């Protein structure tokens, strides 16, 4: 007996007729069969047999067996609930499903539907629920699918298998790829194109989220740059402060060394060194030299000429005098010290002989009456 092979021509295969099992055959005569047929024709709807032959193949093309799946009423009205449940169960069990498709029961175990299981995640992502001969309910990732071209009515198992094959071609929408919002609000659930991995709504949402993320990244980058800039500024300021402190320390050491050298030198050597300077500068050098011998500003002694110079400087600019004294640029006494020195000095009034001699020379050519009120500085000697 030759073997059944799908790819061989039909004339190489024997003709096999599918007969009902003995348990389902009727032992009634021809008259009884005819009477039973008349009774069934008077009914509005047909019922699907509860038991299905085990040796029945899913690819059924005989008209008699198609009529078993198809309800008798060809009108567009909905079929009853019991007929729908029996019809869907019978149809689902006879379907030849593709890979990764399984037949499942509902929660009440009264109806059956087919579902596709993702081989990677082991999660159901596509479901088809056949309810009567109307269009089935197709859902991809829980979203009802309406963009698949379906036949107007399921009339045979082949129509149902075509629907399953079409749904099998639908690619599940990959979503936005963002953790905080994996799918858009208007996600279609799947796409039909092979070159498309997500629906148009998820693609638009991904682009919008990408721009938001880009703006957020730029803001974070600006903050990071600002933080780095501030950190570098603080570091440079600390370095500058340390450099200034080091310079001040060196200058203090240098000043202390110079003060120690001044203390060791004799006053005669100092006098000979400053003899070429003006008198006011000599007084300033002597005051600084005497101040270097003291540990603090208290207890210093000043000459009368230096006290007069300090009084003149303070009268000209008080702020400048205090600045020079506070920063120890020169050894200047305080105002109370100057007042104490002035109390010990006696005041007097008089003219210098050179002044009177100059006035006599300027007014020698004038009469006595003309000498009053004259500007002597503008007159020339004759």
Short mmCIF file of C-alpha atoms in Angstrom, two decimals:
data_model
loop_
_atom_site.label_atom_id
_atom_site.label_comp_id
_atom_site.label_asym_id
_atom_site.label_seq_id
_atom_site.Cartn_x
_atom_site.Cartn_y
_atom_site.Cartn_z
CA UNK A 1 0.00 0.00 0.00
CA UNK A 2 1.57 3.34 -0.94
CA UNK A 3 2.37 5.90 1.76
CA UNK A 4 0.41 9.19 2.03
CA UNK A 5 2.69 12.09 1.13
CA UNK A 6 1.50 15.70 0.73
CA UNK A 7 3.94 16.62 -2.02
CA UNK A 8 3.16 13.68 -4.32
CA UNK A 9 0.57 13.97 -7.11
CA UNK A 10 -2.90 12.73 -6.21
CA UNK A 11 -2.77 9.89 -8.76
CA UNK A 12 0.12 8.31 -6.76
CA UNK A 13 -2.08 8.18 -3.64
CA UNK A 14 -4.95 5.82 -3.06
CA UNK A 15 -8.44 7.19 -2.76
CA UNK A 16 -9.60 7.03 0.84
CA UNK A 17 -13.15 7.61 1.89
CA UNK A 18 -13.86 8.85 5.40
CA UNK A 19 -16.61 6.85 6.97
CA UNK A 20 -18.25 7.41 10.30
CA UNK A 21 -17.34 5.13 13.17
CA UNK A 22 -19.74 2.29 13.93
CA UNK A 23 -20.91 4.05 17.08
CA UNK A 24 -22.32 6.94 15.09
CA UNK A 25 -23.91 4.91 12.31
CA UNK A 26 -27.68 4.58 12.33
CA UNK A 27 -29.23 1.11 12.26
CA UNK A 28 -32.54 2.44 11.04
CA UNK A 29 -33.89 1.56 7.66
CA UNK A 30 -34.30 3.86 4.66
CA UNK A 31 -37.82 4.85 5.72
CA UNK A 32 -36.73 5.82 9.21
CA UNK A 33 -33.80 7.84 7.81
CA UNK A 34 -36.13 9.70 5.47
CA UNK A 35 -38.56 10.45 8.29
CA UNK A 36 -35.74 11.75 10.50
CA UNK A 37 -34.49 13.98 7.66
CA UNK A 38 -37.93 15.54 7.28
CA UNK A 39 -38.04 16.36 10.97
CA UNK A 40 -34.63 18.08 10.83
CA UNK A 41 -35.64 20.15 7.80
CA UNK A 42 -38.57 21.64 9.72
CA UNK A 43 -36.26 23.11 12.40
CA UNK A 44 -34.79 26.67 12.07
CA UNK A 45 -31.25 25.86 13.09
CA UNK A 46 -28.94 22.88 13.12
CA UNK A 47 -26.94 21.66 16.08
CA UNK A 48 -23.34 20.58 15.86
CA UNK A 49 -22.58 17.05 17.07
CA UNK A 50 -20.93 16.98 20.48
CA UNK A 51 -18.39 14.34 19.57
CA UNK A 52 -15.88 14.76 16.77
CA UNK A 53 -14.28 11.74 15.09
CA UNK A 54 -10.69 11.21 16.11
CA UNK A 55 -9.57 10.26 12.61
CA UNK A 56 -11.08 13.42 11.17
CA UNK A 57 -8.51 15.62 9.38
CA UNK A 58 -8.61 19.38 9.94
CA UNK A 59 -8.43 20.29 6.25
CA UNK A 60 -12.04 19.49 5.34
CA UNK A 61 -13.30 20.34 1.90
CA UNK A 62 -16.37 18.12 1.60
CA UNK A 63 -19.59 20.05 1.30
CA UNK A 64 -21.37 17.81 3.81
CA UNK A 65 -18.79 18.46 6.52
CA UNK A 66 -18.71 22.21 5.79
CA UNK A 67 -22.44 22.27 6.37
CA UNK A 68 -21.89 20.71 9.79
CA UNK A 69 -19.79 23.70 10.89
CA UNK A 70 -21.98 26.24 9.09
CA UNK A 71 -25.34 27.10 10.69
CA UNK A 72 -28.41 26.29 8.65
CA UNK A 73 -29.86 29.78 8.84
CA UNK A 74 -28.16 31.92 6.16
CA UNK A 75 -29.71 35.17 7.37
CA UNK A 76 -27.62 37.92 9.00
CA UNK A 77 -29.39 37.53 12.34
CA UNK A 78 -27.31 36.40 15.30
CA UNK A 79 -27.40 32.74 16.23
CA UNK A 80 -28.39 31.56 19.66
CA UNK A 81 -25.95 31.32 22.57
CA UNK A 82 -25.95 27.55 22.80
CA UNK A 83 -25.50 27.14 19.07
CA UNK A 84 -22.65 29.70 19.09
CA UNK A 85 -20.83 27.94 21.89
CA UNK A 86 -21.14 24.52 20.27
CA UNK A 87 -20.23 25.86 16.86
CA UNK A 88 -17.10 27.71 18.13
CA UNK A 89 -15.91 24.68 20.12
CA UNK A 90 -16.34 22.40 17.13
CA UNK A 91 -14.62 24.87 14.79
CA UNK A 92 -11.64 25.54 17.05
CA UNK A 93 -10.93 21.85 17.63
CA UNK A 94 -10.85 21.18 13.87
CA UNK A 95 -8.53 24.05 12.92
CA UNK A 96 -5.04 23.32 11.63
CA UNK A 97 -3.08 25.95 13.58
CA UNK A 98 0.33 27.37 12.65
CA UNK A 99 3.39 27.14 14.88
CA UNK A 100 3.08 28.66 18.39
CA UNK A 101 -0.72 28.73 18.17
CA UNK A 102 -2.75 26.81 20.75
CA UNK A 103 -6.38 26.16 21.54
CA UNK A 104 -7.53 27.50 24.93
CA UNK A 105 -10.68 27.47 27.04
CA UNK A 106 -12.39 30.50 28.51
CA UNK A 107 -12.81 30.94 32.26
CA UNK A 108 -16.24 29.34 32.26
CA UNK A 109 -14.86 26.54 30.02
CA UNK A 110 -17.91 26.84 27.76
CA UNK A 111 -16.15 28.44 24.82
CA UNK A 112 -12.80 27.91 23.16
CA UNK A 113 -10.49 30.31 21.39
CA UNK A 114 -7.08 30.18 19.73
CA UNK A 115 -4.08 32.14 21.00
CA UNK A 116 -0.53 32.80 19.87
CA UNK A 117 2.28 32.43 22.42
CA UNK A 118 5.45 34.45 21.99
CA UNK A 119 8.34 31.93 22.01
CA UNK A 120 10.69 34.43 23.69
CA UNK A 121 8.55 35.69 26.56
CA UNK A 122 6.10 32.75 26.80
CA UNK A 123 3.23 35.25 26.97
CA UNK A 124 0.02 35.26 24.95
CA UNK A 125 0.10 38.22 22.55
CA UNK A 126 -2.61 37.36 19.96
CA UNK A 127 -6.06 35.89 20.51
CA UNK A 128 -8.93 35.00 18.16
CA UNK A 129 -12.36 34.29 19.60
CA UNK A 130 -14.83 32.74 17.13
CA UNK A 131 -18.38 33.67 18.12
CA UNK A 132 -20.93 32.21 15.75
CA UNK A 133 -20.52 32.73 12.04
CA UNK A 134 -20.00 36.46 12.45
CA UNK A 135 -16.57 38.05 12.30
CA UNK A 136 -14.30 36.85 15.12
CA UNK A 137 -12.89 39.05 17.89
CA UNK A 138 -9.17 39.58 17.16
CA UNK A 139 -6.93 41.12 19.80
CA UNK A 140 -3.19 41.76 19.65
CA UNK A 141 -1.64 42.62 23.00
CA UNK A 142 -5.14 43.26 24.34
CA UNK A 143 -6.01 45.80 21.61
CA UNK A 144 -8.88 44.97 19.21
CA UNK A 145 -7.64 44.75 15.61
CA UNK A 146 -9.77 46.28 12.86
CA UNK A 147 -7.30 46.86 10.03
CA UNK A 148 -7.20 43.20 8.85
CA UNK A 149 -9.22 42.40 5.71
CA UNK A 150 -11.56 39.59 6.77
CA UNK A 151 -14.22 37.70 4.81
CA UNK A 152 -17.81 38.90 5.31
CA UNK A 153 -18.77 35.64 6.98
CA UNK A 154 -17.15 32.41 8.13
CA UNK A 155 -18.66 29.62 6.05
CA UNK A 156 -16.04 26.89 6.42
CA UNK A 157 -12.99 25.80 8.34
CA UNK A 158 -10.84 27.15 5.52
CA UNK A 159 -12.21 30.63 6.14
CA UNK A 160 -11.30 30.35 9.81
CA UNK A 161 -7.81 29.07 8.96
CA UNK A 162 -7.29 32.00 6.56
CA UNK A 163 -8.16 34.37 9.39
CA UNK A 164 -5.67 32.62 11.70
CA UNK A 165 -2.96 32.81 9.03
CA UNK A 166 -3.63 36.52 8.47
CA UNK A 167 -3.44 37.22 12.18
CA UNK A 168 -0.25 35.17 12.36
CA UNK A 169 1.33 37.61 9.87
CA UNK A 170 0.59 40.57 12.13
CA UNK A 171 3.71 41.78 13.92
CA UNK A 172 3.20 42.78 17.53
CA UNK A 173 3.92 46.49 18.02
CA UNK A 174 7.32 46.95 19.69
CA UNK A 175 6.11 50.07 21.52
CA UNK A 176 8.16 53.15 22.20
CA UNK A 177 11.10 51.32 23.75
CA UNK A 178 10.99 53.66 26.77
CA UNK A 179 10.65 52.20 30.24
CA UNK A 180 8.51 54.95 31.77
CA UNK A 181 6.05 54.86 28.83
CA UNK A 182 6.35 51.59 26.87
CA UNK A 183 3.30 52.18 24.63
CA UNK A 184 1.37 55.18 23.35
CA UNK A 185 -2.24 55.85 24.30
CA UNK A 186 -3.53 55.14 20.78
CA UNK A 187 -1.37 52.05 20.13
CA UNK A 188 -2.88 49.81 17.42
CA UNK A 189 -1.40 46.66 18.94
CA UNK A 190 0.28 45.39 15.77
CA UNK A 191 1.44 46.19 12.24
CA UNK A 192 1.10 44.35 8.95
CA UNK A 193 4.27 45.62 7.24
CA UNK A 194 7.43 43.51 7.43
CA UNK A 195 9.60 46.62 7.42
CA UNK A 196 7.79 48.22 10.35
CA UNK A 197 8.27 47.25 13.99
CA UNK A 198 5.87 49.70 15.67
CA UNK A 199 2.64 51.47 14.81
CA UNK A 200 2.49 55.13 13.79
CA UNK A 201 1.24 56.23 17.21
CA UNK A 202 4.08 54.52 19.07
CA UNK A 203 6.58 55.87 16.53
CA UNK A 204 5.31 59.43 17.09
CA UNK A 205 5.35 58.93 20.86
CA UNK A 206 8.90 57.57 20.68
CA UNK A 207 10.02 60.64 18.71
CA UNK A 208 8.30 62.94 21.20
CA UNK A 209 9.87 61.16 24.16
CA UNK A 210 13.24 61.25 22.39
CA UNK A 211 13.02 65.04 22.05
CA UNK A 212 11.99 65.37 25.68
CA UNK A 213 14.91 63.16 26.71
CA UNK A 214 17.23 65.18 24.48
CA UNK A 215 16.11 68.44 26.11
CA UNK A 216 16.53 66.86 29.54
CA UNK A 217 20.01 65.62 28.62
CA UNK A 218 20.99 69.08 27.38
CA UNK A 219 19.75 70.65 30.61
CA UNK A 220 21.70 68.09 32.64
CA UNK A 221 24.74 68.72 30.46
CA UNK A 222 24.47 72.48 31.05
CA UNK A 223 24.18 71.89 34.79
CA UNK A 224 27.18 69.58 34.69
CA UNK A 225 29.23 72.12 32.73
CA UNK A 226 28.22 74.86 35.15
CA UNK A 227 29.15 72.66 38.08
CA UNK A 228 32.53 71.84 36.53
CA UNK A 229 33.13 75.53 35.79
CA UNK A 230 32.26 76.49 39.36
CA UNK A 231 34.51 73.74 40.67
CA UNK A 232 37.41 74.95 38.52
CA UNK A 233 36.79 78.55 39.64
CA UNK A 234 36.84 77.56 43.31
CA UNK A 235 39.99 75.54 42.74
CA UNK A 236 41.73 78.46 41.00
CA UNK A 237 40.65 80.86 43.77
CA UNK A 238 41.99 78.50 46.41
CA UNK A 239 45.25 78.23 44.50
CA UNK A 240 45.47 82.04 44.18
CA UNK A 241 44.75 82.43 47.88
CA UNK A 242 47.48 79.97 48.78
CA UNK A 243 49.91 81.79 46.49
CA UNK A 244 49.07 85.14 48.10
CA UNK A 245 49.43 83.70 51.58
CA UNK A 246 52.81 82.29 50.61
CA UNK A 247 53.91 85.68 49.29
CA UNK A 248 52.74 87.42 52.49
CA UNK A 249 54.64 84.88 54.56
CA UNK A 250 57.81 85.44 52.54
CA UNK A 251 57.47 89.22 52.83
CA UNK A 252 56.96 88.95 56.58
CA UNK A 253 60.09 86.86 56.91
CA UNK A 254 61.98 89.30 54.72
CA UNK A 255 60.74 92.27 56.80
CA UNK A 256 61.73 90.56 60.03
CA UNK A 257 65.20 89.91 58.63
CA UNK A 258 65.53 93.54 57.56
CA UNK A 259 64.42 94.73 61.00
CA UNK A 260 66.96 92.47 62.65
CA UNK A 261 69.70 93.85 60.38
CA UNK A 262 68.66 97.44 61.19
CA UNK A 263 68.86 96.73 64.90
CA UNK A 264 72.43 95.46 64.54
CA UNK A 265 73.67 98.48 62.60
CA UNK A 266 75.07 101.57 64.40
CA UNK A 267 73.26 104.93 64.23
CA UNK A 268 76.39 106.61 62.84
CA UNK A 269 76.33 104.23 59.88
CA UNK A 270 72.64 105.00 59.35
CA UNK A 271 73.23 108.76 59.59
CA UNK A 272 76.01 108.61 57.02
CA UNK A 273 73.79 106.53 54.72
CA UNK A 274 70.85 108.98 54.83
CA UNK A 275 72.87 112.19 54.88
CA UNK A 276 72.18 112.81 51.18
CA UNK A 277 68.38 112.56 51.61
CA UNK A 278 66.09 115.60 52.21
CA UNK A 279 65.42 116.49 55.87
CA UNK A 280 61.83 115.22 55.78
CA UNK A 281 62.92 111.84 54.39
CA UNK A 282 65.70 111.64 56.97
CA UNK A 283 63.11 112.09 59.72
CA UNK A 284 60.93 109.35 58.19
CA UNK A 285 63.88 106.92 57.99
CA UNK A 286 64.88 107.65 61.58
CA UNK A 287 61.30 107.09 62.78
CA UNK A 288 61.14 103.74 60.96
CA UNK A 289 64.57 102.76 62.31
CA UNK A 290 63.51 103.56 65.90
CA UNK A 291 60.20 101.69 65.44
CA UNK A 292 62.07 98.55 64.32
CA UNK A 293 63.71 98.34 67.72
CA UNK A 294 60.31 98.09 69.44
CA UNK A 295 58.15 94.97 69.65
CA UNK A 296 54.93 97.02 69.28
CA UNK A 297 53.67 100.51 68.44
CA UNK A 298 53.48 101.56 72.10
CA UNK A 299 56.47 103.22 73.73
CA UNK A 300 57.87 104.89 70.59
CA UNK A 301 59.53 108.29 70.83
CA UNK A 302 59.27 110.88 68.03
CA UNK A 303 61.23 114.03 67.32
CA UNK A 304 59.48 117.41 67.22
CA UNK A 305 60.21 117.84 63.50
CA UNK A 306 58.61 114.44 62.73
CA UNK A 307 55.56 115.32 64.86
CA UNK A 308 55.10 118.53 62.83
CA UNK A 309 55.33 116.58 59.56
CA UNK A 310 52.76 114.06 60.80
CA UNK A 311 50.41 116.88 61.85
CA UNK A 312 50.67 118.47 58.38
CA UNK A 313 49.98 115.12 56.64
CA UNK A 314 46.93 114.47 58.82
CA UNK A 315 45.52 117.96 58.21
CA UNK A 316 45.86 117.53 54.43
CA UNK A 317 44.19 114.07 54.19
CA UNK A 318 42.85 112.21 57.19
CA UNK A 319 41.97 108.98 55.27
CA UNK A 320 45.39 108.76 53.65
CA UNK A 321 47.10 109.33 57.01
CA UNK A 322 45.09 106.55 58.67
CA UNK A 323 45.76 104.22 55.72
CA UNK A 324 49.54 104.75 55.95
CA UNK A 325 49.46 104.32 59.73
CA UNK A 326 47.19 101.21 59.83
CA UNK A 327 49.14 99.38 57.10
CA UNK A 328 52.45 100.41 58.76
CA UNK A 329 53.88 101.97 55.61
CA UNK A 330 55.50 104.64 57.82
CA UNK A 331 55.91 104.89 61.58
CA UNK A 332 53.15 107.46 62.14
CA UNK A 333 51.81 108.31 65.61
CA UNK A 334 48.11 108.42 66.43
CA UNK A 335 46.19 111.69 66.82
CA UNK A 336 46.19 111.41 70.61
CA UNK A 337 49.99 111.02 70.55
CA UNK A 338 50.34 114.14 68.36
CA UNK A 339 48.07 116.11 70.72
CA UNK A 340 50.16 115.00 73.68
CA UNK A 341 53.34 116.25 72.01
CA UNK A 342 51.70 119.57 71.05
CA UNK A 343 50.66 120.23 74.66
CA UNK A 344 54.31 120.23 75.66
CA UNK A 345 55.30 122.73 72.95
CA UNK A 346 54.83 126.50 73.39
CA UNK A 347 53.35 128.56 70.56
CA UNK A 348 54.77 131.90 69.30
CA UNK A 349 54.32 134.35 66.37
CA UNK A 350 56.88 136.30 64.30
CA UNK A 351 58.32 137.05 60.86
CA UNK A 352 61.42 135.74 59.29
CA UNK A 353 64.10 138.33 58.37
CA UNK A 354 64.15 137.11 54.78
CA UNK A 355 60.47 138.05 54.42
CA UNK A 356 61.00 141.63 55.54
CA UNK A 357 64.10 141.99 53.33
CA UNK A 358 62.14 140.78 50.29
CA UNK A 359 59.31 143.26 50.95
CA UNK A 360 61.80 146.16 51.17
CA UNK A 361 63.36 145.22 47.85
CA UNK A 362 59.99 144.91 46.08
CA UNK A 363 58.63 148.29 47.30
CA UNK A 364 61.78 150.43 47.16
CA UNK A 365 60.60 152.50 44.13
CA UNK A 366 57.14 153.21 45.59
CA UNK A 367 56.11 156.05 47.82
CA UNK A 368 54.72 155.39 51.26
CA UNK A 369 51.10 156.00 50.19
CA UNK A 370 51.42 153.69 47.20
CA UNK A 371 52.80 150.75 49.19
CA UNK A 372 49.42 149.95 50.78
CA UNK A 373 47.44 147.22 49.01
CA UNK A 374 50.07 146.39 46.37
CA UNK A 375 50.67 142.82 45.09
CA UNK A 376 54.35 142.41 45.79
CA UNK A 377 54.67 139.08 43.91
CA UNK A 378 53.74 140.63 40.53
CA UNK A 379 56.22 143.53 40.81
CA UNK A 380 59.65 143.22 39.27
CA UNK A 381 62.83 144.41 40.88
CA UNK A 382 64.29 147.53 39.24
#
